[in-house]
């Protein structure tokens, strides 16, 4: 079973095997955590992402970490929240599951996640946290997973989901 802990901070500061990026399906970079990761990893990340030819929502693709203190960046496009009837919960669960699979395939032991889809993509925070926590806890691999909450509201919502 994967072990889960929660910290508050900036995921680009995480030292470990891999971080997950809340990407878009084009893997072309953007705002939010994606923008922060691209700035911190350096321009080689954009070159590597373009070679992947995008990624469907709920799936996950891997690049090196470049200038970041991690070996890998796992890019997963979360669902854009509409009203919950467009498979958003299933797709968000897939984001976490597929990212964890990529981590295991690449021999990772420590991986950090931001809160996928709860920024620009508008997924309701409490529901997203429940999905994240249950998916990570049910994942059967010896992984140390760190949720990195960027803001206080996200930190509190994860704290509640982890109770
Ligand atoms: N470290 C950790 N978490 C962060 C950081 C950071 N440095 N910066 C922001 N967050 P978002 P989404 C939090 O909008 O909703 C991009 O344009 C943020 O506070 O980054 O999945 C992509 O290219 C929030 O809690 O991702 C896509 O087009 C969480 O990360 C789109 O945004 C996710 O917010 C993806 O939207």
XYZ file of N, CA and C and ligand atoms in Angstrom:
525
model
N 0.839 -1.206 0.000
C 0.000 0.000 0.000
C 0.871 1.252 0.000
N 0.506 2.225 -0.790
C 1.281 3.467 -0.838
C 1.062 4.261 0.448
N 2.132 4.867 0.917
C 2.086 5.683 2.121
C 1.871 7.144 1.708
N 1.012 7.847 2.426
C 0.656 9.208 2.021
C 0.933 10.210 3.130
N 1.621 11.305 2.757
C 1.770 12.409 3.704
C 1.450 13.717 3.004
N 1.236 14.749 3.802
C 0.785 16.049 3.291
C 1.723 17.136 3.764
N 2.144 17.993 2.825
C 2.914 19.172 3.231
C 2.343 20.396 2.521
N 2.677 21.572 3.042
C 2.295 22.799 2.360
C 3.542 23.348 1.679
N 3.423 23.780 0.436
C 4.594 24.352 -0.220
C 4.498 24.364 -1.726
N 5.674 24.487 -2.316
C 5.819 24.611 -3.769
C 6.422 23.300 -4.276
N 5.728 22.619 -5.166
C 6.158 21.287 -5.601
C 7.504 21.323 -6.351
N 7.877 22.481 -6.895
C 9.156 22.542 -7.612
C 10.350 22.432 -6.647
N 10.080 22.562 -5.350
C 11.144 22.426 -4.340
C 11.307 20.982 -3.866
N 10.416 20.100 -4.304
C 10.423 18.717 -3.807
C 11.665 17.969 -4.286
N 12.336 17.326 -3.354
C 13.492 16.492 -3.675
C 13.076 15.044 -3.519
N 13.192 14.292 -4.611
C 12.781 12.897 -4.562
C 12.895 12.317 -5.952
N 12.202 11.221 -6.210
C 12.327 10.565 -7.512
C 11.494 11.249 -8.596
N 10.281 11.681 -8.249
C 9.400 12.237 -9.282
C 8.402 13.227 -8.700
N 8.010 14.191 -9.554
C 6.839 15.015 -9.237
C 5.833 14.836 -10.362
N 4.572 15.051 -10.023
C 3.492 14.983 -11.007
C 3.115 16.402 -11.391
N 2.839 16.589 -12.665
C 2.421 17.887 -13.187
C 0.956 17.836 -13.589
N 0.157 18.809 -13.132
C -1.236 18.960 -13.573
C -1.200 19.650 -14.937
N -1.096 18.833 -15.975
C -0.824 19.331 -17.329
C -2.119 19.575 -18.108
N -1.964 19.902 -19.388
C -3.105 19.933 -20.318
C -2.847 18.868 -21.387
N -3.871 18.558 -22.182
C -3.749 17.425 -23.112
C -2.732 17.674 -24.229
N -2.415 18.938 -24.482
C -1.393 19.227 -25.488
C 0.024 19.091 -24.945
N 0.151 19.021 -23.636
C 1.459 19.035 -22.946
C 2.302 20.230 -23.407
N 1.631 21.346 -23.570
C 2.320 22.527 -24.105
C 2.637 23.570 -23.030
N 2.467 23.193 -21.767
C 2.725 24.167 -20.714
C 1.522 25.072 -20.541
N 1.531 25.855 -19.487
C 0.376 26.716 -19.220
C 0.610 27.507 -17.957
N -0.475 27.783 -17.228
C -0.374 28.536 -15.975
C -0.287 27.590 -14.794
N -0.628 28.089 -13.626
C -0.693 27.267 -12.415
C 0.582 26.492 -12.146
N 0.416 25.272 -11.649
C 1.578 24.461 -11.284
C 2.370 24.061 -12.538
N 1.689 23.892 -13.649
C 2.339 23.553 -14.921
C 3.350 24.648 -15.300
N 2.924 25.898 -15.209
C 3.818 27.013 -15.511
C 5.005 27.032 -14.571
N 4.740 26.807 -13.289
C 5.825 26.823 -12.294
C 6.831 25.705 -12.579
N 6.333 24.530 -12.947
C 7.216 23.390 -13.222
C 8.058 23.664 -14.477
N 7.427 24.204 -15.518
C 8.188 24.514 -16.739
C 9.268 25.566 -16.474
N 8.946 26.585 -15.688
C 9.952 27.621 -15.394
C 11.123 27.031 -14.622
N 10.798 26.169 -13.655
C 11.858 25.625 -12.796
C 12.675 24.531 -13.486
N 12.039 23.779 -14.381
C 12.753 22.673 -15.050
C 13.621 23.180 -16.194
N 13.269 24.350 -16.744
C 14.052 24.922 -17.839
C 13.494 24.562 -19.205
N 14.027 25.189 -20.246
C 13.472 25.065 -21.598
C 13.533 23.668 -22.208
N 14.414 22.827 -21.709
C 14.476 21.454 -22.252
C 13.179 20.699 -22.001
N 12.453 21.088 -20.960
C 11.204 20.375 -20.656
C 10.201 20.559 -21.790
N 10.106 21.765 -22.309
C 9.170 22.013 -23.400
C 9.525 21.176 -24.628
N 10.806 21.067 -24.923
C 11.271 20.267 -26.065
C 10.866 18.800 -25.871
N 11.087 18.291 -24.663
C 10.752 16.887 -24.366
C 9.248 16.659 -24.436
N 8.469 17.603 -23.928
C 7.007 17.455 -23.931
C 6.471 17.417 -25.359
N 7.004 18.250 -26.215
C 6.510 18.299 -27.594
C 6.731 16.973 -28.318
N 7.763 16.260 -27.949
C 8.036 14.949 -28.573
C 7.031 13.886 -28.154
N 6.260 14.157 -27.088
C 5.289 13.164 -26.600
C 3.953 13.246 -27.353
N 3.750 14.287 -28.150
C 2.532 14.455 -28.951
C 1.259 14.407 -28.118
N 1.260 15.119 -27.011
C 0.059 15.232 -26.201
C -0.204 14.021 -25.327
N -1.283 14.126 -24.540
C -1.648 13.050 -23.609
C -3.144 13.186 -23.339
N -3.896 12.078 -23.480
C -5.336 12.171 -23.208
C -5.623 12.439 -21.721
N -6.728 13.063 -21.438
C -7.172 13.298 -20.061
C -7.214 11.977 -19.285
N -6.656 11.978 -18.096
C -6.674 10.785 -17.244
C -5.485 9.862 -17.439
N -4.712 10.085 -18.495
C -3.508 9.273 -18.694
C -2.279 10.036 -18.186
N -1.091 9.454 -18.321
C 0.104 10.090 -17.756
C 1.332 9.721 -18.573
N 2.164 10.704 -18.850
C 3.408 10.495 -19.602
C 4.593 11.103 -18.858
N 5.769 10.557 -19.110
C 6.952 10.877 -18.303
C 8.023 11.611 -19.113
N 8.637 12.594 -18.477
C 9.864 13.225 -19.020
C 10.912 13.207 -17.911
N 12.160 13.490 -18.285
C 13.165 13.725 -17.234
C 12.804 14.979 -16.431
N 13.482 15.156 -15.303
C 13.235 16.327 -14.456
C 14.042 17.553 -14.859
N 15.025 17.381 -15.722
C 15.897 18.465 -16.174
C 16.445 19.250 -14.977
N 16.203 20.562 -14.896
C 16.827 21.357 -13.827
C 16.190 21.167 -12.447
N 15.139 20.385 -12.351
C 14.498 20.135 -11.046
C 15.255 19.043 -10.282
N 15.162 19.050 -8.959
C 15.867 18.028 -8.163
C 15.112 16.702 -8.077
N 14.534 16.283 -9.209
C 13.849 14.986 -9.318
C 14.310 14.314 -10.602
N 14.200 12.986 -10.651
C 14.596 12.272 -11.861
C 13.550 12.388 -12.957
N 12.272 12.409 -12.551
C 11.181 12.385 -13.527
C 10.103 13.407 -13.202
N 9.455 13.858 -14.289
C 8.206 14.616 -14.158
C 7.136 13.780 -14.857
N 6.069 13.504 -14.150
C 4.972 12.709 -14.684
C 3.829 13.676 -15.004
N 3.492 13.783 -16.276
C 2.509 14.777 -16.727
C 1.146 14.124 -16.883
N 0.159 14.633 -16.188
C -1.188 14.062 -16.311
C -2.214 15.179 -16.467
N -2.957 15.196 -17.564
C -4.015 16.188 -17.725
C -5.256 15.750 -16.947
N -5.662 16.570 -16.001
C -6.878 16.283 -15.239
C -8.114 16.661 -16.037
N -9.294 16.205 -15.563
C -10.542 16.589 -16.224
C -10.886 18.045 -15.933
N -11.442 18.714 -16.919
C -12.000 20.054 -16.704
C -13.393 19.837 -16.115
N -13.642 20.427 -14.938
C -14.932 20.230 -14.275
C -16.045 20.902 -15.072
N -17.111 20.113 -15.360
C -18.296 20.731 -15.975
C -19.428 20.672 -14.942
N -20.064 19.516 -14.790
C -21.064 19.422 -13.720
C -20.984 18.082 -12.996
N -19.969 17.313 -13.303
C -19.783 16.032 -12.629
C -20.357 14.852 -13.399
N -21.093 15.139 -14.472
C -21.724 14.046 -15.224
C -20.934 13.694 -16.491
N -19.732 14.225 -16.607
C -18.909 13.939 -17.786
C -17.689 13.090 -17.403
N -17.960 12.117 -16.526
C -16.915 11.186 -16.067
C -15.766 11.878 -15.343
N -16.004 13.071 -14.800
C -14.912 13.766 -14.111
C -14.319 12.937 -12.972
N -15.151 12.307 -12.086
C -14.552 11.534 -10.984
C -13.696 10.364 -11.476
N -14.195 9.653 -12.465
C -13.451 8.512 -13.010
C -12.131 8.976 -13.642
N -12.183 10.077 -14.356
C -10.976 10.596 -15.010
C -9.959 11.095 -13.986
N -10.444 11.721 -12.924
C -9.509 12.216 -11.902
C -8.835 11.030 -11.196
N -9.619 9.994 -10.909
C -9.050 8.776 -10.310
C -7.967 8.193 -11.231
N -8.260 8.156 -12.529
C -7.287 7.649 -13.505
C -6.000 8.455 -13.509
N -6.107 9.753 -13.340
C -4.896 10.602 -13.279
C -3.968 10.120 -12.174
N -4.535 9.916 -10.985
C -3.708 9.485 -9.854
C -3.179 8.076 -10.093
N -4.064 7.170 -10.545
C -3.650 5.779 -10.754
C -2.550 5.665 -11.814
N -2.756 6.310 -12.947
C -1.777 6.207 -14.032
C -0.462 6.892 -13.671
N -0.521 7.972 -12.932
C 0.721 8.629 -12.487
C 1.494 7.710 -11.551
N 0.785 7.042 -10.649
C 1.452 6.110 -9.725
C 2.044 4.927 -10.492
N 1.334 4.465 -11.507
C 1.873 3.371 -12.346
C 3.165 3.798 -13.031
N 3.184 5.012 -13.582
C 4.395 5.502 -14.256
C 5.542 5.582 -13.242
N 5.237 6.007 -12.027
C 6.272 6.110 -10.991
C 6.868 4.729 -10.720
N 6.031 3.730 -10.554
C 6.508 2.370 -10.272
C 7.318 1.834 -11.453
N 6.801 2.008 -12.661
C 7.507 1.528 -13.864
C 8.910 2.111 -13.974
N 9.086 3.319 -13.458
C 10.384 3.985 -13.556
C 11.227 3.814 -12.294
N 10.813 2.904 -11.438
C 11.620 2.573 -10.254
C 11.610 3.629 -9.164
N 10.570 4.465 -9.148
C 10.510 5.529 -8.138
C 10.068 4.978 -6.784
N 10.581 5.612 -5.736
C 10.122 5.289 -4.379
C 9.448 6.482 -3.724
N 9.803 7.686 -4.181
C 9.210 8.895 -3.607
C 8.641 9.754 -4.731
N 7.366 10.122 -4.602
C 6.707 10.909 -5.637
C 5.787 11.942 -4.987
N 5.770 13.144 -5.571
C 4.926 14.220 -5.033
C 3.862 14.623 -6.044
N 2.676 14.913 -5.535
C 1.544 15.354 -6.368
C 1.089 16.745 -5.962
N 0.683 17.557 -6.940
C -0.116 18.743 -6.615
C -1.582 18.278 -6.605
N -2.476 19.170 -6.265
C -3.900 18.826 -6.300
C -4.405 18.994 -7.738
N -4.528 17.864 -8.429
C -4.862 17.896 -9.854
C -6.300 18.374 -10.073
N -6.463 19.243 -11.053
C -7.770 19.755 -11.525
C -8.470 20.759 -10.612
N -7.936 21.046 -9.419
C -8.693 21.921 -8.504
C -8.330 23.405 -8.627
N -7.464 23.742 -9.590
C -7.143 25.147 -9.834
C -7.935 25.641 -11.027
N -7.225 25.890 -12.104
C -7.825 26.406 -13.338
C -8.957 25.499 -13.836
N -8.853 24.196 -13.627
C -9.856 23.258 -14.134
C -11.107 23.129 -13.266
N -11.117 23.782 -12.107
C -12.361 23.997 -11.360
C -13.014 22.807 -10.670
N -12.280 21.730 -10.460
C -12.887 20.559 -9.799
C -13.159 20.914 -8.330
N -14.365 20.623 -7.811
C -14.651 20.955 -6.405
C -13.623 20.309 -5.465
N -13.066 21.135 -4.595
C -11.884 20.739 -3.819
C -12.113 19.533 -2.914
N -13.183 19.553 -2.133
C -13.393 18.464 -1.168
C -13.544 17.118 -1.886
N -14.290 17.117 -2.977
C -14.500 15.869 -3.737
C -13.188 15.388 -4.353
N -12.426 16.322 -4.888
C -11.145 15.951 -5.515
C -10.186 15.369 -4.479
N -10.183 15.927 -3.287
C -9.287 15.430 -2.230
C -9.662 14.012 -1.823
N -10.951 13.738 -1.721
C -11.389 12.377 -1.368
C -10.893 11.375 -2.414
N -11.033 11.731 -3.671
C -10.597 10.839 -4.762
C -9.089 10.639 -4.706
N -8.366 11.725 -4.514
C -6.899 11.627 -4.460
C -6.464 10.712 -3.316
N -6.993 10.960 -2.143
C -6.569 10.203 -0.954
C -6.939 8.734 -1.089
N -8.164 8.441 -1.525
C -8.558 7.021 -1.600
C -7.783 6.300 -2.704
N -7.538 6.959 -3.813
C -6.808 6.306 -4.908
C -5.360 6.020 -4.501
N -4.726 6.986 -3.863
C -3.326 6.787 -3.449
C -3.242 5.695 -2.379
N -4.149 5.742 -1.408
C -4.085 4.752 -0.322
C -4.380 3.339 -0.806
N -5.216 3.225 -1.844
C -5.553 1.888 -2.353
C -4.507 1.348 -3.312
N -3.576 2.192 -3.721
C -2.594 1.764 -4.722
C -1.583 0.829 -4.077
N -1.456 -0.338 -4.687
C -0.681 -1.393 -4.056
C 0.775 -1.400 -4.538
N 1.590 -0.537 -3.931
C 3.023 -0.484 -4.249
C 3.731 0.226 -3.095
N 4.998 -0.114 -2.865
C 5.730 0.503 -1.759
C 6.237 1.898 -2.127
N 5.304 2.838 -2.253
C 5.642 4.207 -2.649
C 5.410 5.154 -1.481
N 6.300 6.128 -1.343
C 6.099 7.217 -0.392
C 5.548 8.393 -1.197
N 4.282 8.725 -0.982
C 3.621 9.770 -1.764
C 3.437 11.016 -0.899
N 3.823 12.155 -1.446
C 3.647 13.431 -0.745
C 2.662 14.294 -1.515
N 1.588 14.715 -0.864
C 0.688 15.700 -1.471
C 1.242 17.058 -1.110
N 1.466 17.894 -2.108
C 1.985 19.235 -1.855
C 0.865 20.242 -2.078
N 0.357 20.795 -0.975
C -0.710 21.800 -1.051
C -0.071 23.176 -1.150
N -0.483 23.927 -2.148
C 0.138 25.231 -2.414
C -0.487 26.320 -1.558
N -1.748 26.147 -1.205
C -2.466 27.177 -0.448
C -3.149 26.539 0.763
N -3.553 27.403 1.673
C -4.119 26.946 2.944
C -5.418 26.152 2.746
N -6.276 26.601 1.835
C -7.556 25.906 1.618
C -7.323 24.473 1.136
N -6.346 24.319 0.250
C -6.029 22.979 -0.267
C -5.437 22.128 0.846
N -4.578 22.730 1.662
C -3.978 21.990 2.776
C -5.064 21.483 3.720
N -5.986 22.362 4.074
C -7.053 21.980 5.017
C -7.962 20.914 4.425
N -8.275 21.038 3.135
C -9.159 20.053 2.489
C -8.497 18.669 2.460
N -7.193 18.615 2.222
C -6.493 17.318 2.233
C -6.398 16.758 3.642
N -6.174 17.648 4.608
C -6.104 17.207 6.000
C -7.406 16.510 6.382
N -8.516 17.105 5.966
C -9.839 16.550 6.276
C -10.031 15.211 5.560
N -9.648 15.165 4.297
C -9.818 13.923 3.520
C -8.963 12.786 4.063
N -7.869 13.132 4.718
C -6.955 12.105 5.235
C -7.326 11.617 6.632
N -8.310 12.255 7.284
C -8.704 11.865 8.645
C -9.185 10.420 8.707
N 3.267 23.749 -6.239
C 2.209 23.008 -5.850
N 0.932 23.306 -6.199
C 0.747 24.396 -6.981
C 1.797 25.212 -7.442
C 3.103 24.846 -7.046
N 4.168 25.553 -7.431
N 1.244 26.204 -8.206
C -0.090 26.025 -8.196
N -0.413 24.947 -7.454
P -3.671 24.258 -11.544
P -5.470 22.328 -12.908
C -1.726 24.351 -7.137
O -4.519 25.385 -11.992
O -6.639 22.829 -12.144
C -2.515 24.840 -16.500
O -2.614 25.956 -17.328
C -2.942 25.219 -7.308
O -3.058 26.128 -6.207
O -2.216 24.391 -11.647
O -5.281 20.844 -13.031
C -2.351 23.545 -17.273
O -1.567 23.726 -18.432
C -4.036 24.147 -7.269
O -4.306 23.779 -5.909
O -4.057 22.875 -12.344
C -3.766 23.207 -17.613
O -4.201 23.902 -18.760
C -3.369 22.957 -7.967
O -1.971 23.260 -7.995
C -4.548 23.647 -16.395
O -3.761 24.693 -15.817
C -3.841 22.716 -9.392
O -4.082 23.955 -10.034
C -4.691 22.553 -15.374
O -5.554 22.984 -14.340
